GROMACS .gro file of C-alpha atoms in nm:
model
  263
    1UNK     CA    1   1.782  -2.205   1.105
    2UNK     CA    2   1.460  -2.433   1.117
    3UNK     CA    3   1.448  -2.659   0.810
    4UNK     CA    4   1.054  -2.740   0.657
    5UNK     CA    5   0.959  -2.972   0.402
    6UNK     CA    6   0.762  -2.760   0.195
    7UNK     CA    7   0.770  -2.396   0.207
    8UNK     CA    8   0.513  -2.204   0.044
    9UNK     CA    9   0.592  -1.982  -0.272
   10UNK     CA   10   0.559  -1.640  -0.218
   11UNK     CA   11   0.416  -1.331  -0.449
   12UNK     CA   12   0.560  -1.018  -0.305
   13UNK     CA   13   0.408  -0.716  -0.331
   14UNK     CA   14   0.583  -0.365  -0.273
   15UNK     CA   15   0.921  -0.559  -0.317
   16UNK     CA   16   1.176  -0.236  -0.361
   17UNK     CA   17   1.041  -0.062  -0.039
   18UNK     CA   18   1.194  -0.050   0.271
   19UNK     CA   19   1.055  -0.299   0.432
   20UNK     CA   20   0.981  -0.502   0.092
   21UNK     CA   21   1.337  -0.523   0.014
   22UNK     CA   22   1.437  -0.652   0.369
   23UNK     CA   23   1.158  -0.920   0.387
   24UNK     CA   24   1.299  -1.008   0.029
   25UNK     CA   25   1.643  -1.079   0.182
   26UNK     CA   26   1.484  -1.256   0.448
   27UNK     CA   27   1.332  -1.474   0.289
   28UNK     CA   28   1.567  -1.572   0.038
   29UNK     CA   29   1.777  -1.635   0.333
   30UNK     CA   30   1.543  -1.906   0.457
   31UNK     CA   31   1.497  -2.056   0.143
   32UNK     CA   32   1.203  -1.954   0.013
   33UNK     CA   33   1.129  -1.898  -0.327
   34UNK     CA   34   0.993  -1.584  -0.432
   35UNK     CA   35   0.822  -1.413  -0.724
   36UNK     CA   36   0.846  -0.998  -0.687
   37UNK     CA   37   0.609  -0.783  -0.867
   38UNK     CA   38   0.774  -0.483  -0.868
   39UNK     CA   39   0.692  -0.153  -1.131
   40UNK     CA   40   1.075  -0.072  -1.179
   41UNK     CA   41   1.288  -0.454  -1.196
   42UNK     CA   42   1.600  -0.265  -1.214
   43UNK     CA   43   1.633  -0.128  -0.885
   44UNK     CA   44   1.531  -0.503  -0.739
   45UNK     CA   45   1.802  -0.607  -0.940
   46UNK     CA   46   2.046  -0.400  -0.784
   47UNK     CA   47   1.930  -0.494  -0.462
   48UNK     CA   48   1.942  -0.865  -0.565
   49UNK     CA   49   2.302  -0.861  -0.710
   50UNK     CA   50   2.428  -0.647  -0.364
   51UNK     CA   51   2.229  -0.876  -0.113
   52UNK     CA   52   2.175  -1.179  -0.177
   53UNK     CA   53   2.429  -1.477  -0.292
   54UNK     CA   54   2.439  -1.642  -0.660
   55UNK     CA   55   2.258  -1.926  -0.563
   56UNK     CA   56   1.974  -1.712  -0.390
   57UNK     CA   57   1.905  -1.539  -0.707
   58UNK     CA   58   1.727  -1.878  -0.866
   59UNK     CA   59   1.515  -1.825  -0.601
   60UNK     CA   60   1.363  -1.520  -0.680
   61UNK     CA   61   1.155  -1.432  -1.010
   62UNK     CA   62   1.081  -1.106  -1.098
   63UNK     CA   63   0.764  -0.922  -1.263
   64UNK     CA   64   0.708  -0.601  -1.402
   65UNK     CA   65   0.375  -0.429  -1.344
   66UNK     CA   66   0.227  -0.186  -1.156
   67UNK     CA   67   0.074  -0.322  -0.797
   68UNK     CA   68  -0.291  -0.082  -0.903
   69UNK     CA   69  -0.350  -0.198  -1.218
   70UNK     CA   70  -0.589  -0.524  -1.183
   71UNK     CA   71  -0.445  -0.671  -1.550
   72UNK     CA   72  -0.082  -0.653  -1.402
   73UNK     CA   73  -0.162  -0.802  -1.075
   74UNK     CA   74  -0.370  -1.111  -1.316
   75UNK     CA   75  -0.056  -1.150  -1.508
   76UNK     CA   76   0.217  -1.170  -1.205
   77UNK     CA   77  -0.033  -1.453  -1.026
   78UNK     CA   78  -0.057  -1.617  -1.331
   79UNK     CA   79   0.366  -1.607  -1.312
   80UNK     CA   80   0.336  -1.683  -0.976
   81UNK     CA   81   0.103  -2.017  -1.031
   82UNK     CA   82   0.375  -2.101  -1.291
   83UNK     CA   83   0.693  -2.047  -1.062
   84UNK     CA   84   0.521  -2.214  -0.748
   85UNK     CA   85   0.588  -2.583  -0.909
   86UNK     CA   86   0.222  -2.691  -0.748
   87UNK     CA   87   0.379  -2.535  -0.371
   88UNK     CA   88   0.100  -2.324  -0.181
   89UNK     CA   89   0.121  -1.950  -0.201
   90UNK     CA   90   0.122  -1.669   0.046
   91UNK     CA   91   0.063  -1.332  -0.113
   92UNK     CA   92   0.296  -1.066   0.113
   93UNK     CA   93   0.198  -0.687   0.078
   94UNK     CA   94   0.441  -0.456   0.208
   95UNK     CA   95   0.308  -0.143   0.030
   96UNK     CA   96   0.336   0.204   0.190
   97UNK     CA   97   0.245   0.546   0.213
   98UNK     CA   98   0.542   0.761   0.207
   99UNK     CA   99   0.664   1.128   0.299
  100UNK     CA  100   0.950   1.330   0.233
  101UNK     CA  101   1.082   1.262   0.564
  102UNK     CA  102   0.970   1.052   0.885
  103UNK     CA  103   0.847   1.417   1.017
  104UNK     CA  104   0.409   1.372   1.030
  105UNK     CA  105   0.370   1.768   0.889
  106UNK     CA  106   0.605   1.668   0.572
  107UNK     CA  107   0.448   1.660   0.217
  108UNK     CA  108   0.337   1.314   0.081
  109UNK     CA  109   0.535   1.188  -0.246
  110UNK     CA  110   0.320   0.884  -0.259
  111UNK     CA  111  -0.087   0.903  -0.442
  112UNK     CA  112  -0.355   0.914  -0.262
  113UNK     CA  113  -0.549   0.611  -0.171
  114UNK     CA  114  -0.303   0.391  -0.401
  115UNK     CA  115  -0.273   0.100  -0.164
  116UNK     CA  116  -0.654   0.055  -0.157
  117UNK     CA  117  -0.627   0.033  -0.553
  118UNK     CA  118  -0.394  -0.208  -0.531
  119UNK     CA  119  -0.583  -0.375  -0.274
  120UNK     CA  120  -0.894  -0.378  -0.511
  121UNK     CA  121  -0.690  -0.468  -0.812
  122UNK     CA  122  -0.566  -0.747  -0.564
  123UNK     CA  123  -0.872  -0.877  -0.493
  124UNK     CA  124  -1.045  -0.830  -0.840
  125UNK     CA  125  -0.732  -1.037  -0.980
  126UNK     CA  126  -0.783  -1.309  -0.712
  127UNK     CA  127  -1.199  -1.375  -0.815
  128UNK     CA  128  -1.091  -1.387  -1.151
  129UNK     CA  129  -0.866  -1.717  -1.071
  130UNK     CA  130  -1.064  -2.054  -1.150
  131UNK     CA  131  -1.117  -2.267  -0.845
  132UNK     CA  132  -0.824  -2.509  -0.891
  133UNK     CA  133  -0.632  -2.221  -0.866
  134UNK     CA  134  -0.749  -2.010  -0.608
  135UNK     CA  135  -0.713  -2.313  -0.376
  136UNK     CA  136  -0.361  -2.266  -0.404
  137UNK     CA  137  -0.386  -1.964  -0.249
  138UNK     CA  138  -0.311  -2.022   0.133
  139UNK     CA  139  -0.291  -1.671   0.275
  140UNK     CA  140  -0.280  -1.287   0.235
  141UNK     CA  141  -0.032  -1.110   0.437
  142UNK     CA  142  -0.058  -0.729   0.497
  143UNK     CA  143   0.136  -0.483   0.658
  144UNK     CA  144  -0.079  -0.265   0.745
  145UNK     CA  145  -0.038   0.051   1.068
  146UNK     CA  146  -0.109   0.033   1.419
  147UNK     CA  147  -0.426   0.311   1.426
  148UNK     CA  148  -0.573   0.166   1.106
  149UNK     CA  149  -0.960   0.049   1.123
  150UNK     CA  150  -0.998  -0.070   1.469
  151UNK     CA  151  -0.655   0.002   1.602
  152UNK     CA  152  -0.738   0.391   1.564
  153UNK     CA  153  -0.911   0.370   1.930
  154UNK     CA  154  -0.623   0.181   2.111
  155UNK     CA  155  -0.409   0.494   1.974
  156UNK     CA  156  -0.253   0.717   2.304
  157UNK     CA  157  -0.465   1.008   2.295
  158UNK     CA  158  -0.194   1.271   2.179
  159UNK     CA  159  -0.092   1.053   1.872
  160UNK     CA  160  -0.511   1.070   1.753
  161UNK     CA  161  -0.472   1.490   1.666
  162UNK     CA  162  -0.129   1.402   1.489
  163UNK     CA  163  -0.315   1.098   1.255
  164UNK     CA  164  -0.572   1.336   1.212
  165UNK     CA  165  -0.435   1.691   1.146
  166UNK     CA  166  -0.103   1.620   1.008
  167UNK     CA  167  -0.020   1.433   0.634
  168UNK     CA  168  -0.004   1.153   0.822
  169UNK     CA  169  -0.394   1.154   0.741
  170UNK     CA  170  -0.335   1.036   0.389
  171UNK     CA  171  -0.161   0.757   0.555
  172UNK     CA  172  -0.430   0.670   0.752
  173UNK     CA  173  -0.718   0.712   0.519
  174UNK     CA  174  -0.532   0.465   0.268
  175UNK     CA  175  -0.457   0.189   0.526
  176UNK     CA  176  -0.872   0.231   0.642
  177UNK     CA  177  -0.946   0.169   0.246
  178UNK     CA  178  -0.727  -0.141   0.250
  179UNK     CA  179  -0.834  -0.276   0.556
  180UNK     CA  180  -1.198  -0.229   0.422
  181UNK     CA  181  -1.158  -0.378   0.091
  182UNK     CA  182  -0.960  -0.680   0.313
  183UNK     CA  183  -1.179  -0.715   0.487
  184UNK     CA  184  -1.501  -0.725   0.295
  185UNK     CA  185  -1.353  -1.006   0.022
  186UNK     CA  186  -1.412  -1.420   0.056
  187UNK     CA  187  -1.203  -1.477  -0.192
  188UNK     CA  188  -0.865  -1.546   0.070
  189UNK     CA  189  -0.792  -1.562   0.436
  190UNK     CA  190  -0.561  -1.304   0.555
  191UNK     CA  191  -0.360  -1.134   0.817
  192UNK     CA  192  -0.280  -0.778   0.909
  193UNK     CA  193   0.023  -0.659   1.046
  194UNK     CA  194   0.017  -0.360   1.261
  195UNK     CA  195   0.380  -0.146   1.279
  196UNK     CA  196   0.324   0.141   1.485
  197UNK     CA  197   0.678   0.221   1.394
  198UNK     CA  198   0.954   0.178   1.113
  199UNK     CA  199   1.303   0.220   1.264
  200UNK     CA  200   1.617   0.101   1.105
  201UNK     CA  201   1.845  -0.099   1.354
  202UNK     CA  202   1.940  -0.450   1.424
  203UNK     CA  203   1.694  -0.695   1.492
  204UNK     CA  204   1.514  -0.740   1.793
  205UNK     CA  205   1.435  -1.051   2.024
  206UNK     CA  206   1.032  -1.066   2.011
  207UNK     CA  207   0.888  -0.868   2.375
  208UNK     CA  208   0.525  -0.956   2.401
  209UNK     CA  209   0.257  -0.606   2.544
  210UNK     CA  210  -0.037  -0.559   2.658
  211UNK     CA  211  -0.256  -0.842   2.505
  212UNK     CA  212  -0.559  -0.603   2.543
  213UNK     CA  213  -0.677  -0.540   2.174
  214UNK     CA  214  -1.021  -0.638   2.089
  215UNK     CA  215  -1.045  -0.906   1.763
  216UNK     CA  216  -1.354  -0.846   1.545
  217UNK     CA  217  -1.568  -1.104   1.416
  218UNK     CA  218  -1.370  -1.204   1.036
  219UNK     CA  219  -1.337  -1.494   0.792
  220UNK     CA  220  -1.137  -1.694   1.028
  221UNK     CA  221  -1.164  -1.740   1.365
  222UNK     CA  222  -0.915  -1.599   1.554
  223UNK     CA  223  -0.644  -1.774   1.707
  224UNK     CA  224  -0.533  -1.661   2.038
  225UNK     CA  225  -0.545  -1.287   2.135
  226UNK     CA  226  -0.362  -1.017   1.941
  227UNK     CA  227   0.008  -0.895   2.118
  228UNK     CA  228   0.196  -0.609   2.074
  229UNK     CA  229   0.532  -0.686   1.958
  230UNK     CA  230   0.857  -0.495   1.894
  231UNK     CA  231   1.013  -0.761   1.617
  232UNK     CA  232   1.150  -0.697   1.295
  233UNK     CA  233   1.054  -0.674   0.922
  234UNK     CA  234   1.080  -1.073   0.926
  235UNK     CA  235   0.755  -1.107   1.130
  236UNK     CA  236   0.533  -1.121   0.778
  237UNK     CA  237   0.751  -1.398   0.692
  238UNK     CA  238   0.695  -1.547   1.073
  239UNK     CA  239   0.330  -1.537   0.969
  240UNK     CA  240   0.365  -1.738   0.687
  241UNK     CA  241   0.517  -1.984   0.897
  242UNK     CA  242   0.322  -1.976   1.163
  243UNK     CA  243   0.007  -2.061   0.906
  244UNK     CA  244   0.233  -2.382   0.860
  245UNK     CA  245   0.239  -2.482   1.229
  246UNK     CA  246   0.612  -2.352   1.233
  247UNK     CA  247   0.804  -2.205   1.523
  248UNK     CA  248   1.029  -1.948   1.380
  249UNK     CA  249   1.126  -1.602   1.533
  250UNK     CA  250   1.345  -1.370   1.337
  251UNK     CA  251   1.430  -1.053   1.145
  252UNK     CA  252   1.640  -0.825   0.931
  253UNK     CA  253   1.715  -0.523   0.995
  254UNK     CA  254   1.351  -0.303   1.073
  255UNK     CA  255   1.244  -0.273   1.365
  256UNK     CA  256   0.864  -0.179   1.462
  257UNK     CA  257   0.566  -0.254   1.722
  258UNK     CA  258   0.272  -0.497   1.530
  259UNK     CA  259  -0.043  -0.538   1.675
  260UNK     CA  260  -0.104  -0.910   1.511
  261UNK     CA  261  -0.490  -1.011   1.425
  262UNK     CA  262  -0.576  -1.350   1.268
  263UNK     CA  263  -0.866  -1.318   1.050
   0.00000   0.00000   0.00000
């Protein structure tokens, strides 16, 4: 494993999800330090007694609230500012719609529109910051869905009916809201992360595909052209490196297709 000098801190958001709990191991694993905002701690503390090793478990702080309320979200950045010993911070989101089962026609048990809330409450707690802090902000991370915003048109043309005439519409219509409200704040540079699949398996070398997908104009310029990428859960953590110059490919456990965008 690649040592740094100075990892960033990291506020995870979504931490007892699927995907939130493997990026959690990951990046324990590589040393990061972590504060989790998560709505029920016990079940991350299961997870963190199961997973990870005793010495791991210093490295990880954990907050109570709920990810769509904007006063919970103030209070775990404040607790992240603390924790984050004057490091840089990288905000992860790995929120998610979910279903009953993987099957598109199955009945949502997740709200509607609850990941743009959080988004908003995300970006309402961020403005609030004072401008030493908000500097220490370095990126936001989201895992968003390949045929979100944008990506909807690159979708093959028997997958558009399925987004659009299945439950997999409440999906979609909450990752548009997020990627608007994203998109329209100053307040942080970001990323979104495209999975156009969540499969459970071992991880994955990194295949690049079709480099075709057209970047928008954004905060940021962009740097280099998006790829299509069958990696695992670890590439939001392979962003945050990769904002730090670092070379690091890896995963645990989830493996999915990303359409990357710098913004």
């Amino acid at each position: 494993m690649a040592q740094y000098a100075t990892l960033p801190h990291i506020l995870l958001i979504g931490s007892t999800g699927r995907t939130g709990r493997l990026a959690l191991v990951e990046a324990l694993s590589r040393n990061y330090t972590v504060t989790a905002l998560a709505r029920n701690p016990t079940s991350l503390d299961t997870l963190i007694n199961e997973q990870i090793t005793t010495t791991q478990r210093s490295q990880v702080h954990t907050v109570r609230g709920d990810a769509t309320s904007e006063s919970d979200v103030k209070a775990a950045l404040k607790d992240t500012l603390d924790h984050a010993q004057g490091k840089q911070i990288v905000i992860v989101s790995t929120l998610g719609q979910t279903r009953k089962s993987g099957n598109p026609w199955s009945a949502a048990t997740s709200p509607p529109m609850f990941m743009t809330k959080a988004a908003e409450a995300l970006v309402a707690a961020i403005a609030s910051l004072p401008a030493d802090k908000k500097s220490k902000l370095e990126r936001l991370i989201v895992m968003s869905m390949f045929g979100a915003g944008t990506s909807f048109d690159n979708l093959h043309c028997l997958l558009k009916p399925v987004m659009n005439y299945s439950n997999m519409l409440q999906t979609v219509e909450d990752h548009d809201g997020v990627d608007a409200v994203v998109r329209a704040q100053r307040e942080v540079k970001w990323v979104m992360v495209r999975p156009s699949m969540l499969k459970e398996g071992e991880k994955m070398p990194v295949k690049s595909r079709a480099p075709n997908f057209r970047v928008s104009n954004s905060v940021e310029a962009a740097e280099g052209s998006p790829r299509d990428m069958v990696v695992s859960s670890g590439v939001l953590l392979e962003e945050v490196e990769r904002r730090l110059k670092k070379d690091a490919m890896f995963g645990s456990g989830r493996r999915y297709a990303v359409s990357r965008r710098y913004m």
